[in-house]
Amino acid sequence: MSQIDRRTFIKALAAASSASALSLPSLALAKTKAKVVVIGGGYAGATAAKYVKLLDKDIEVTLIEPNQIYVSCPLSNEVVVGHRDIKTLAVGYDGLKKRGVTVLHDLVTGVDRAKKVVSTKGGKKLAYDALVMSPGIDFQYTGIEGYTEALTEQFPHAWKAGPQTLLLKKQLEAMPDGGVFVIVVPKGPFRCPPGPYERASLVANYFQHHGKKKSKVIILDANDSHSKKGLFNQAWAKLYGWEKEGLGTNGMIEWVKGAEGGGVTKLDAKTKTVSSDFVDVKADVLNIIPSHKAGKIAADAGLTGAEGNNFEKGWCKVEPMTMASALDANIYAIGDSCVAGEMPLYGNPNAAFDMPKSAHIAMTQAKVAAAAIVAKLNGLPTPEPYYANTCYSVVGDDYGISVAHLYRVVNGTFKYIPEGSGVSMTTMPDKSPVPAIYRKLEAEYADGWLRNVIADAFG
Amino acid sequence: MHKVHQGIATAMTAVGLMLAGLAQAAPNIEGLARTCNNCHGTGGVSVGTSMPSIAGLSEAYLKHIMMEWKSGARASANMTRLIKGYTDEEIAGLAAYYAKLPWTPQPQKVGADILAKGKEATEDQQRPQDGRGQRARRRRVLRRARQVRERA
C-alpha cells in the first residue's frame, strides 16, 4: 500500500506540472534524507507523521510526544456516562514505529526557527527541514473570578480525555437524584464545538437510566448559539422534555445563552455556585470548561497571535495551500492550535469562523501538510489541497447526529463549500419526521468513525 | 522553480473556474481520497464494523452510488451531504482510484465465547445431514473460524 501510494503520488505530482514532468523524475527517485520533526502526538501530529512516511519513506520522521498513550477526546462523553470503556479510546505509538517513525517520548522546550532546531527537556537537539507544529490546545484559567487550575481537581473540565474524564464520571455517579449538573461553556473558539451539548444529552440519558429523573443539566454558555442547535433541540424535545431556552423550564436540559447571562464570570468554590451578571446557579456537579488558546509550545515559538482580527489572537494562522504557518514557511501548524479559514457561524453567514477544532479536520489538515512537505522536499509543485470534516454526536440511545464540512482553496484562500456541507436532516425532504433508522445509523457510524480515525492516525 | 509556481497559480485559477462550471482541470484524486480514509480506513480498508471498506469495490458501483447520492436519488444518513460538494469528475476519479486498490478482508475481534457458540451451532446444523459435501464445508467453516480467532 505505502509503496503504491508513494509511487503514484510522486508520479501524479510530476504530471501536475508539464514543465517539471521531464526534469523531475530523477529527483523524485533520488534518496532524500530530509528530516521532518512533528511536535505533538494527537490526531493531527500522528496523522502527519504517518502520511509523510507513507508518501516518502526516505524522509526521516521524528514525532515528539511526552505521553506513552494517547486518549481520544472524541466520544469520551460516552465514557463519562458509562456507555464506553476508556480503553477503547486509548492508543499507543507502536503503529507509527512500525511504519518507520521515530517516536521520542520527551517534552519540547524550545524551537530555534533560525537554526531550524528543536530542543527537548531530555537534552536532545533535533534539526529539521520541515517542522509540524501540532501541540493542541492549552487552557486559560482567567476570566472566571475565583477559578484556578488547581480547582480542576474539584470541578473537572474533562476536555482533555484521561483522568479528568474519569473524575467527572465519578462525580456524576455520586450525584443524588434531584441534583444539578452544570456545564460552563467558554466563549468560542473551543475544541469540539458540539461537545458540551453532546455531554448534556448523554448526562440526561444517564439520569433516565439510573433513577435520577428529577435531576437537571444546566448549560451556562458564553455564546449565543451553538453547533447543530436545531438537531440538539429536536433530540432534547424528543428524549429529554426540552421546552425552550432559559432557566426554570420543565425539561431535563436547560440552556442559557451568553446574551441572557450564560457567560460565567465568577465562581464560589465553597458553595459550588457560578455567577454571571444575570444569574447565580448552584451546582452539585460543576463541569467548568476553561477557554482555550494554542498550545504553549506554538506560542513560545512565536507562531501565534499573527496580526489580524481578534479571532486570530492566540492561534496559529496558516497558508491555505499547505498549512504552513503564515509566519514561518518551514513550520506547518495543524490541528486545534491553528486558525484556518472562514465559515458561516451557526446560521449567520456573515460571521467569520474558522474550521471547527475537530479530530477529523485536524487529520485532513495533517494530510494536506504531509503532501505539501513531501512535495516541497522533493522539489515538486504543491498538490491541490482538500479539507473535510465529519463530526458525530451521540445524544441518546441509538440516536446520533452529525455535521459535515467541505473546504477548498480558491485563489489562495480557504473556501467553505456549502453544497458539500451540512447537518443531519431535521425532517425528510417532504417534511415528514426522520425515521429512527437514520439516527441509529449515525450512532453506529460514530463508533465506526472512531475506530477508523484511530487506525488511520496511529495504525 | 518560478515556472512551477506559475503552474500552481494557473491550476488554482482553473479550480475556481471549475467550481463555476466553466472549465475542467485535473483534480488531485489521491489528495481527495485521503480525506475519505478518515472514515473508510487507510487505503479504503475499514476497521470499524459500521463503516464499509471501499477499496477494491467495483468502479461502476462506486460511481453509481456516489452519483445517486449527489442527485438525491439515493438516501444516506451522511454521504448525501459531503458528496454534493464534489464535481462529477472527482466522483469518477474516486471510483476509479478505490476500484484499483485491493479488497482486503478485515477480521473483526470476537470473544472466544461467541466463537464457541458459532462452532456449536455449526456442528448442530451439520450433524443430521452429514455427507461428504457437508463435511468438507464444515471443515472449511471451522478452519475459517480458527483463522479469524488466530488473527484476532
PDB file of N, CA, C and O in Angstrom, chain A residues 46-114:
ATOM      1  N   ALA A  46       0.034  12.661  14.780  1.00  0.00           N
ATOM      2  CA  ALA A  46       0.214  11.253  14.408  1.00  0.00           C
ATOM      3  C   ALA A  46      -0.078  11.056  12.921  1.00  0.00           C
ATOM      4  O   ALA A  46       0.656  10.364  12.209  1.00  0.00           O
ATOM      5  N   THR A  47      -1.155  11.687  12.434  1.00  0.00           N
ATOM      6  CA  THR A  47      -1.513  11.548  11.022  1.00  0.00           C
ATOM      7  C   THR A  47      -0.435  12.144  10.129  1.00  0.00           C
ATOM      8  O   THR A  47      -0.068  11.553   9.103  1.00  0.00           O
ATOM      9  N   ALA A  48       0.090  13.305  10.510  1.00  0.00           N
ATOM     10  CA  ALA A  48       1.129  13.941   9.693  1.00  0.00           C
ATOM     11  C   ALA A  48       2.354  13.037   9.613  1.00  0.00           C
ATOM     12  O   ALA A  48       2.900  12.806   8.528  1.00  0.00           O
ATOM     13  N   ALA A  49       2.767  12.505  10.766  1.00  0.00           N
ATOM     14  CA  ALA A  49       3.953  11.632  10.792  1.00  0.00           C
ATOM     15  C   ALA A  49       3.730  10.413   9.902  1.00  0.00           C
ATOM     16  O   ALA A  49       4.584  10.049   9.079  1.00  0.00           O
ATOM     17  N   LYS A  50       2.555   9.790  10.031  1.00  0.00           N
ATOM     18  CA  LYS A  50       2.266   8.581   9.258  1.00  0.00           C
ATOM     19  C   LYS A  50       2.244   8.878   7.755  1.00  0.00           C
ATOM     20  O   LYS A  50       2.825   8.141   6.954  1.00  0.00           O
ATOM     21  N   TYR A  51       1.555   9.949   7.377  1.00  0.00           N
ATOM     22  CA  TYR A  51       1.387  10.202   5.942  1.00  0.00           C
ATOM     23  C   TYR A  51       2.658  10.731   5.279  1.00  0.00           C
ATOM     24  O   TYR A  51       2.870  10.469   4.093  1.00  0.00           O
ATOM     25  N   VAL A  52       3.521  11.430   5.992  1.00  0.00           N
ATOM     26  CA  VAL A  52       4.819  11.789   5.395  1.00  0.00           C
ATOM     27  C   VAL A  52       5.566  10.496   5.069  1.00  0.00           C
ATOM     28  O   VAL A  52       6.102  10.323   3.969  1.00  0.00           O
ATOM     29  N   LYS A  53       5.560   9.555   6.013  1.00  0.00           N
ATOM     30  CA  LYS A  53       6.246   8.276   5.815  1.00  0.00           C
ATOM     31  C   LYS A  53       5.611   7.478   4.673  1.00  0.00           C
ATOM     32  O   LYS A  53       6.313   6.849   3.873  1.00  0.00           O
ATOM     33  N   LEU A  54       4.268   7.491   4.612  1.00  0.00           N
ATOM     34  CA  LEU A  54       3.565   6.754   3.545  1.00  0.00           C
ATOM     35  C   LEU A  54       3.928   7.309   2.169  1.00  0.00           C
ATOM     36  O   LEU A  54       4.059   6.567   1.200  1.00  0.00           O
ATOM     37  N   LEU A  55       4.068   8.623   2.092  1.00  0.00           N
ATOM     38  CA  LEU A  55       4.289   9.265   0.792  1.00  0.00           C
ATOM     39  C   LEU A  55       5.751   9.252   0.380  1.00  0.00           C
ATOM     40  O   LEU A  55       6.052   9.311  -0.804  1.00  0.00           O
ATOM     41  N   ASP A  56       6.645   9.236   1.335  1.00  0.00           N
ATOM     42  CA  ASP A  56       8.076   9.153   1.006  1.00  0.00           C
ATOM     43  C   ASP A  56       8.825   8.537   2.173  1.00  0.00           C
ATOM     44  O   ASP A  56       9.174   9.214   3.136  1.00  0.00           O
ATOM     45  N   LYS A  57       9.087   7.234   2.052  1.00  0.00           N
ATOM     46  CA  LYS A  57       9.684   6.529   3.187  1.00  0.00           C
ATOM     47  C   LYS A  57      11.131   6.950   3.445  1.00  0.00           C
ATOM     48  O   LYS A  57      11.696   6.633   4.488  1.00  0.00           O
ATOM     49  N   ASP A  58      11.742   7.638   2.487  1.00  0.00           N
ATOM     50  CA  ASP A  58      13.131   8.048   2.675  1.00  0.00           C
ATOM     51  C   ASP A  58      13.280   9.303   3.533  1.00  0.00           C
ATOM     52  O   ASP A  58      14.389   9.697   3.873  1.00  0.00           O
ATOM     53  N   ILE A  59      12.178   9.934   3.833  1.00  0.00           N
ATOM     54  CA  ILE A  59      12.246  11.090   4.731  1.00  0.00           C
ATOM     55  C   ILE A  59      12.263  10.587   6.173  1.00  0.00           C
ATOM     56  O   ILE A  59      11.475   9.709   6.544  1.00  0.00           O
ATOM     57  N   GLU A  60      13.181  11.126   6.956  1.00  0.00           N
ATOM     58  CA  GLU A  60      13.238  10.746   8.375  1.00  0.00           C
ATOM     59  C   GLU A  60      12.176  11.522   9.140  1.00  0.00           C
ATOM     60  O   GLU A  60      12.113  12.745   9.054  1.00  0.00           O
ATOM     61  N   VAL A  61      11.366  10.804   9.867  1.00  0.00           N
ATOM     62  CA  VAL A  61      10.298  11.467  10.621  1.00  0.00           C
ATOM     63  C   VAL A  61      10.454  11.165  12.106  1.00  0.00           C
ATOM     64  O   VAL A  61      10.554   9.993  12.498  1.00  0.00           O
ATOM     65  N   THR A  62      10.499  12.197  12.931  1.00  0.00           N
ATOM     66  CA  THR A  62      10.551  12.028  14.385  1.00  0.00           C
ATOM     67  C   THR A  62       9.347  12.715  14.999  1.00  0.00           C
ATOM     68  O   THR A  62       9.090  13.888  14.727  1.00  0.00           O
ATOM     69  N   LEU A  63       8.609  11.962  15.791  1.00  0.00           N
ATOM     70  CA  LEU A  63       7.450  12.515  16.496  1.00  0.00           C
ATOM     71  C   LEU A  63       7.825  12.680  17.970  1.00  0.00           C
ATOM     72  O   LEU A  63       8.298  11.736  18.600  1.00  0.00           O
ATOM     73  N   ILE A  64       7.623  13.884  18.493  1.00  0.00           N
ATOM     74  CA  ILE A  64       7.931  14.133  19.909  1.00  0.00           C
ATOM     75  C   ILE A  64       6.629  14.291  20.679  1.00  0.00           C
ATOM     76  O   ILE A  64       5.797  15.140  20.351  1.00  0.00           O
ATOM     77  N   GLU A  65       6.459  13.424  21.678  1.00  0.00           N
ATOM     78  CA  GLU A  65       5.201  13.408  22.443  1.00  0.00           C
ATOM     79  C   GLU A  65       5.538  12.932  23.859  1.00  0.00           C
ATOM     80  O   GLU A  65       6.124  11.874  24.022  1.00  0.00           O
ATOM     81  N   PRO A  66       5.157  13.709  24.882  1.00  0.00           N
ATOM     82  CA  PRO A  66       5.515  13.291  26.245  1.00  0.00           C
ATOM     83  C   PRO A  66       4.811  12.019  26.721  1.00  0.00           C
ATOM     84  O   PRO A  66       5.383  11.246  27.481  1.00  0.00           O
ATOM     85  N   ASN A  67       3.566  11.797  26.281  1.00  0.00           N
ATOM     86  CA  ASN A  67       2.805  10.652  26.803  1.00  0.00           C
ATOM     87  C   ASN A  67       3.023   9.380  25.994  1.00  0.00           C
ATOM     88  O   ASN A  67       3.189   9.430  24.780  1.00  0.00           O
ATOM     89  N   GLN A  68       2.987   8.244  26.708  1.00  0.00           N
ATOM     90  CA  GLN A  68       3.134   6.941  26.048  1.00  0.00           C
ATOM     91  C   GLN A  68       1.820   6.525  25.379  1.00  0.00           C
ATOM     92  O   GLN A  68       1.824   5.769  24.428  1.00  0.00           O
ATOM     93  N   ILE A  69       0.724   6.979  25.955  1.00  0.00           N
ATOM     94  CA  ILE A  69      -0.605   6.577  25.477  1.00  0.00           C
ATOM     95  C   ILE A  69      -1.408   7.827  25.175  1.00  0.00           C
ATOM     96  O   ILE A  69      -1.409   8.775  25.958  1.00  0.00           O
ATOM     97  N   TYR A  70      -2.080   7.817  24.036  1.00  0.00           N
ATOM     98  CA  TYR A  70      -2.975   8.909  23.695  1.00  0.00           C
ATOM     99  C   TYR A  70      -4.404   8.478  24.012  1.00  0.00           C
ATOM    100  O   TYR A  70      -4.788   7.347  23.729  1.00  0.00           O
ATOM    101  N   VAL A  71      -5.180   9.377  24.603  1.00  0.00           N
ATOM    102  CA  VAL A  71      -6.593   9.076  24.869  1.00  0.00           C
ATOM    103  C   VAL A  71      -7.442  10.027  24.035  1.00  0.00           C
ATOM    104  O   VAL A  71      -7.344  11.246  24.152  1.00  0.00           O
ATOM    105  N   SER A  72      -8.284   9.451  23.186  1.00  0.00           N
ATOM    106  CA  SER A  72      -9.115  10.230  22.272  1.00  0.00           C
ATOM    107  C   SER A  72     -10.148  11.050  23.031  1.00  0.00           C
ATOM    108  O   SER A  72     -10.872  10.527  23.877  1.00  0.00           O
ATOM    109  N   CYS A  73     -10.221  12.323  22.705  1.00  0.00           N
ATOM    110  CA  CYS A  73     -11.291  13.150  23.264  1.00  0.00           C
ATOM    111  C   CYS A  73     -12.634  12.838  22.587  1.00  0.00           C
ATOM    112  O   CYS A  73     -13.653  12.722  23.271  1.00  0.00           O
ATOM    113  N   PRO A  74     -12.657  12.715  21.242  1.00  0.00           N
ATOM    114  CA  PRO A  74     -13.914  12.317  20.608  1.00  0.00           C
ATOM    115  C   PRO A  74     -14.480  11.040  21.243  1.00  0.00           C
ATOM    116  O   PRO A  74     -13.761  10.068  21.423  1.00  0.00           O
ATOM    117  N   LEU A  75     -15.738  11.090  21.552  1.00  0.00           N
ATOM    118  CA  LEU A  75     -16.520  10.016  22.170  1.00  0.00           C
ATOM    119  C   LEU A  75     -16.177   9.768  23.639  1.00  0.00           C
ATOM    120  O   LEU A  75     -16.659   8.811  24.245  1.00  0.00           O
ATOM    121  N   SER A  76     -15.356  10.659  24.244  1.00  0.00           N
ATOM    122  CA  SER A  76     -15.076  10.490  25.675  1.00  0.00           C
ATOM    123  C   SER A  76     -16.299  10.852  26.522  1.00  0.00           C
ATOM    124  O   SER A  76     -16.380  10.453  27.678  1.00  0.00           O
ATOM    125  N   ASN A  77     -17.263  11.573  25.939  1.00  0.00           N
ATOM    126  CA  ASN A  77     -18.507  11.819  26.688  1.00  0.00           C
ATOM    127  C   ASN A  77     -19.227  10.502  26.972  1.00  0.00           C
ATOM    128  O   ASN A  77     -19.953  10.387  27.961  1.00  0.00           O
ATOM    129  N   GLU A  78     -19.054   9.512  26.084  1.00  0.00           N
ATOM    130  CA  GLU A  78     -19.668   8.203  26.334  1.00  0.00           C
ATOM    131  C   GLU A  78     -19.036   7.515  27.544  1.00  0.00           C
ATOM    132  O   GLU A  78     -19.669   6.688  28.199  1.00  0.00           O
ATOM    133  N   VAL A  79     -17.766   7.840  27.812  1.00  0.00           N
ATOM    134  CA  VAL A  79     -17.100   7.273  28.994  1.00  0.00           C
ATOM    135  C   VAL A  79     -17.672   7.902  30.264  1.00  0.00           C
ATOM    136  O   VAL A  79     -17.921   7.211  31.250  1.00  0.00           O
ATOM    137  N   VAL A  80     -17.905   9.209  30.214  1.00  0.00           N
ATOM    138  CA  VAL A  80     -18.436   9.922  31.387  1.00  0.00           C
ATOM    139  C   VAL A  80     -19.728   9.258  31.877  1.00  0.00           C
ATOM    140  O   VAL A  80     -19.954   9.136  33.069  1.00  0.00           O
ATOM    141  N   VAL A  81     -20.576   8.826  30.930  1.00  0.00           N
ATOM    142  CA  VAL A  81     -21.874   8.273  31.327  1.00  0.00           C
ATOM    143  C   VAL A  81     -21.889   6.737  31.330  1.00  0.00           C
ATOM    144  O   VAL A  81     -22.942   6.127  31.454  1.00  0.00           O
ATOM    145  N   GLY A  82     -20.716   6.128  31.196  1.00  0.00           N
ATOM    146  CA  GLY A  82     -20.622   4.675  31.323  1.00  0.00           C
ATOM    147  C   GLY A  82     -21.042   3.866  30.111  1.00  0.00           C
ATOM    148  O   GLY A  82     -21.221   2.658  30.193  1.00  0.00           O
ATOM    149  N   HIS A  83     -21.175   4.508  28.947  1.00  0.00           N
ATOM    150  CA  HIS A  83     -21.532   3.759  27.732  1.00  0.00           C
ATOM    151  C   HIS A  83     -20.320   3.150  27.046  1.00  0.00           C
ATOM    152  O   HIS A  83     -20.452   2.366  26.126  1.00  0.00           O
ATOM    153  N   ARG A  84     -19.138   3.606  27.435  1.00  0.00           N
ATOM    154  CA  ARG A  84     -17.940   3.185  26.721  1.00  0.00           C
ATOM    155  C   ARG A  84     -16.792   3.043  27.724  1.00  0.00           C
ATOM    156  O   ARG A  84     -16.674   3.838  28.646  1.00  0.00           O
ATOM    157  N   ASP A  85     -15.968   2.016  27.498  1.00  0.00           N
ATOM    158  CA  ASP A  85     -14.782   1.827  28.322  1.00  0.00           C
ATOM    159  C   ASP A  85     -13.691   2.765  27.808  1.00  0.00           C
ATOM    160  O   ASP A  85     -13.471   2.860  26.599  1.00  0.00           O
ATOM    161  N   ILE A  86     -13.014   3.439  28.717  1.00  0.00           N
ATOM    162  CA  ILE A  86     -11.990   4.403  28.299  1.00  0.00           C
ATOM    163  C   ILE A  86     -10.866   3.705  27.516  1.00  0.00           C
ATOM    164  O   ILE A  86     -10.185   4.331  26.706  1.00  0.00           O
ATOM    165  N   LYS A  87     -10.727   2.398  27.728  1.00  0.00           N
ATOM    166  CA  LYS A  87      -9.688   1.643  26.987  1.00  0.00           C
ATOM    167  C   LYS A  87      -9.901   1.729  25.477  1.00  0.00           C
ATOM    168  O   LYS A  87      -8.956   1.666  24.706  1.00  0.00           O
ATOM    169  N   THR A  88     -11.174   1.837  25.048  1.00  0.00           N
ATOM    170  CA  THR A  88     -11.445   1.892  23.604  1.00  0.00           C
ATOM    171  C   THR A  88     -10.998   3.227  23.001  1.00  0.00           C
ATOM    172  O   THR A  88     -10.992   3.391  21.789  1.00  0.00           O
ATOM    173  N   LEU A  89     -10.650   4.178  23.863  1.00  0.00           N
ATOM    174  CA  LEU A  89     -10.196   5.484  23.375  1.00  0.00           C
ATOM    175  C   LEU A  89      -8.675   5.606  23.435  1.00  0.00           C
ATOM    176  O   LEU A  89      -8.116   6.613  23.005  1.00  0.00           O
ATOM    177  N   ALA A  90      -8.021   4.597  24.002  1.00  0.00           N
ATOM    178  CA  ALA A  90      -6.579   4.697  24.230  1.00  0.00           C
ATOM    179  C   ALA A  90      -5.802   4.035  23.103  1.00  0.00           C
ATOM    180  O   ALA A  90      -6.186   2.984  22.599  1.00  0.00           O
ATOM    181  N   VAL A  91      -4.721   4.665  22.701  1.00  0.00           N
ATOM    182  CA  VAL A  91      -3.884   4.093  21.645  1.00  0.00           C
ATOM    183  C   VAL A  91      -2.426   4.499  21.897  1.00  0.00           C
ATOM    184  O   VAL A  91      -2.148   5.596  22.365  1.00  0.00           O
ATOM    185  N   GLY A  92      -1.516   3.568  21.604  1.00  0.00           N
ATOM    186  CA  GLY A  92      -0.090   3.857  21.767  1.00  0.00           C
ATOM    187  C   GLY A  92       0.543   4.212  20.429  1.00  0.00           C
ATOM    188  O   GLY A  92      -0.158   4.460  19.446  1.00  0.00           O
ATOM    189  N   TYR A  93       1.845   4.217  20.392  1.00  0.00           N
ATOM    190  CA  TYR A  93       2.554   4.700  19.203  1.00  0.00           C
ATOM    191  C   TYR A  93       3.289   3.592  18.438  1.00  0.00           C
ATOM    192  O   TYR A  93       4.101   3.871  17.560  1.00  0.00           O
ATOM    193  N   ASP A  94       2.970   2.318  18.772  1.00  0.00           N
ATOM    194  CA  ASP A  94       3.653   1.212  18.099  1.00  0.00           C
ATOM    195  C   ASP A  94       3.362   1.176  16.605  1.00  0.00           C
ATOM    196  O   ASP A  94       4.223   0.823  15.801  1.00  0.00           O
ATOM    197  N   GLY A  95       2.131   1.543  16.236  1.00  0.00           N
ATOM    198  CA  GLY A  95       1.759   1.537  14.812  1.00  0.00           C
ATOM    199  C   GLY A  95       2.636   2.481  14.017  1.00  0.00           C
ATOM    200  O   GLY A  95       3.093   2.153  12.911  1.00  0.00           O
ATOM    201  N   LEU A  96       2.896   3.655  14.575  1.00  0.00           N
ATOM    202  CA  LEU A  96       3.753   4.629  13.881  1.00  0.00           C
ATOM    203  C   LEU A  96       5.185   4.123  13.838  1.00  0.00           C
ATOM    204  O   LEU A  96       5.881   4.276  12.827  1.00  0.00           O
ATOM    205  N   LYS A  97       5.626   3.513  14.932  1.00  0.00           N
ATOM    206  CA  LYS A  97       7.012   2.980  14.969  1.00  0.00           C
ATOM    207  C   LYS A  97       7.195   1.931  13.878  1.00  0.00           C
ATOM    208  O   LYS A  97       8.205   1.897  13.199  1.00  0.00           O
ATOM    209  N   LYS A  98       6.174   1.071  13.707  1.00  0.00           N
ATOM    210  CA  LYS A  98       6.252   0.024  12.678  1.00  0.00           C
ATOM    211  C   LYS A  98       6.364   0.622  11.289  1.00  0.00           C
ATOM    212  O   LYS A  98       6.903  -0.001  10.377  1.00  0.00           O
ATOM    213  N   ARG A  99       5.834   1.815  11.127  1.00  0.00           N
ATOM    214  CA  ARG A  99       5.925   2.467   9.820  1.00  0.00           C
ATOM    215  C   ARG A  99       7.222   3.241   9.653  1.00  0.00           C
ATOM    216  O   ARG A  99       7.407   3.968   8.669  1.00  0.00           O
ATOM    217  N   GLY A 100       8.091   3.165  10.640  1.00  0.00           N
ATOM    218  CA  GLY A 100       9.400   3.797  10.496  1.00  0.00           C
ATOM    219  C   GLY A 100       9.506   5.181  11.104  1.00  0.00           C
ATOM    220  O   GLY A 100      10.512   5.873  10.936  1.00  0.00           O
ATOM    221  N   VAL A 101       8.472   5.590  11.827  1.00  0.00           N
ATOM    222  CA  VAL A 101       8.526   6.888  12.511  1.00  0.00           C
ATOM    223  C   VAL A 101       9.300   6.705  13.819  1.00  0.00           C
ATOM    224  O   VAL A 101       9.073   5.745  14.549  1.00  0.00           O
ATOM    225  N   THR A 102      10.236   7.600  14.092  1.00  0.00           N
ATOM    226  CA  THR A 102      10.931   7.575  15.373  1.00  0.00           C
ATOM    227  C   THR A 102      10.058   8.324  16.373  1.00  0.00           C
ATOM    228  O   THR A 102       9.709   9.486  16.147  1.00  0.00           O
ATOM    229  N   VAL A 103       9.675   7.641  17.447  1.00  0.00           N
ATOM    230  CA  VAL A 103       8.822   8.280  18.443  1.00  0.00           C
ATOM    231  C   VAL A 103       9.661   8.591  19.678  1.00  0.00           C
ATOM    232  O   VAL A 103      10.269   7.697  20.266  1.00  0.00           O
ATOM    233  N   LEU A 104       9.717   9.859  20.020  1.00  0.00           N
ATOM    234  CA  LEU A 104      10.522  10.303  21.149  1.00  0.00           C
ATOM    235  C   LEU A 104       9.573  10.789  22.239  1.00  0.00           C
ATOM    236  O   LEU A 104       8.854  11.771  22.034  1.00  0.00           O
ATOM    237  N   HIS A 105       9.555  10.072  23.370  1.00  0.00           N
ATOM    238  CA  HIS A 105       8.690  10.498  24.473  1.00  0.00           C
ATOM    239  C   HIS A 105       9.445  11.511  25.318  1.00  0.00           C
ATOM    240  O   HIS A 105      10.243  11.159  26.181  1.00  0.00           O
ATOM    241  N   ASP A 106       9.230  12.745  25.007  1.00  0.00           N
ATOM    242  CA  ASP A 106      10.004  13.831  25.596  1.00  0.00           C
ATOM    243  C   ASP A 106       9.161  15.091  25.473  1.00  0.00           C
ATOM    244  O   ASP A 106       8.115  15.095  24.809  1.00  0.00           O
ATOM    245  N   LEU A 107       9.641  16.150  26.113  1.00  0.00           N
ATOM    246  CA  LEU A 107       8.888  17.405  26.098  1.00  0.00           C
ATOM    247  C   LEU A 107       9.719  18.456  25.372  1.00  0.00           C
ATOM    248  O   LEU A 107      10.906  18.626  25.677  1.00  0.00           O
ATOM    249  N   VAL A 108       9.103  19.143  24.427  1.00  0.00           N
ATOM    250  CA  VAL A 108       9.830  20.183  23.688  1.00  0.00           C
ATOM    251  C   VAL A 108       9.984  21.410  24.586  1.00  0.00           C
ATOM    252  O   VAL A 108       9.026  21.876  25.198  1.00  0.00           O
ATOM    253  N   THR A 109      11.222  21.908  24.656  1.00  0.00           N
ATOM    254  CA  THR A 109      11.461  23.091  25.488  1.00  0.00           C
ATOM    255  C   THR A 109      11.685  24.335  24.641  1.00  0.00           C
ATOM    256  O   THR A 109      11.578  25.448  25.136  1.00  0.00           O
ATOM    257  N   GLY A 110      12.024  24.148  23.368  1.00  0.00           N
ATOM    258  CA  GLY A 110      12.230  25.335  22.536  1.00  0.00           C
ATOM    259  C   GLY A 110      12.384  24.993  21.059  1.00  0.00           C
ATOM    260  O   GLY A 110      12.765  23.874  20.701  1.00  0.00           O
ATOM    261  N   VAL A 111      12.033  25.964  20.223  1.00  0.00           N
ATOM    262  CA  VAL A 111      12.229  25.819  18.779  1.00  0.00           C
ATOM    263  C   VAL A 111      13.084  26.991  18.317  1.00  0.00           C
ATOM    264  O   VAL A 111      12.693  28.143  18.485  1.00  0.00           O
ATOM    265  N   ASP A 112      14.267  26.694  17.784  1.00  0.00           N
ATOM    266  CA  ASP A 112      15.122  27.733  17.214  1.00  0.00           C
ATOM    267  C   ASP A 112      14.792  27.813  15.728  1.00  0.00           C
ATOM    268  O   ASP A 112      15.262  26.995  14.930  1.00  0.00           O
ATOM    269  N   ARG A 113      13.961  28.778  15.376  1.00  0.00           N
ATOM    270  CA  ARG A 113      13.472  28.839  13.997  1.00  0.00           C
ATOM    271  C   ARG A 113      14.556  29.258  13.022  1.00  0.00           C
ATOM    272  O   ARG A 113      14.533  28.874  11.853  1.00  0.00           O
ATOM    273  N   ALA A 114      15.525  30.048  13.472  1.00  0.00           N
ATOM    274  CA  ALA A 114      16.606  30.477  12.580  1.00  0.00           C
ATOM    275  C   ALA A 114      17.506  29.296  12.230  1.00  0.00           C
ATOM    276  O   ALA A 114      17.860  29.078  11.070  1.00  0.00           O
TER     277      ALA A 114
END
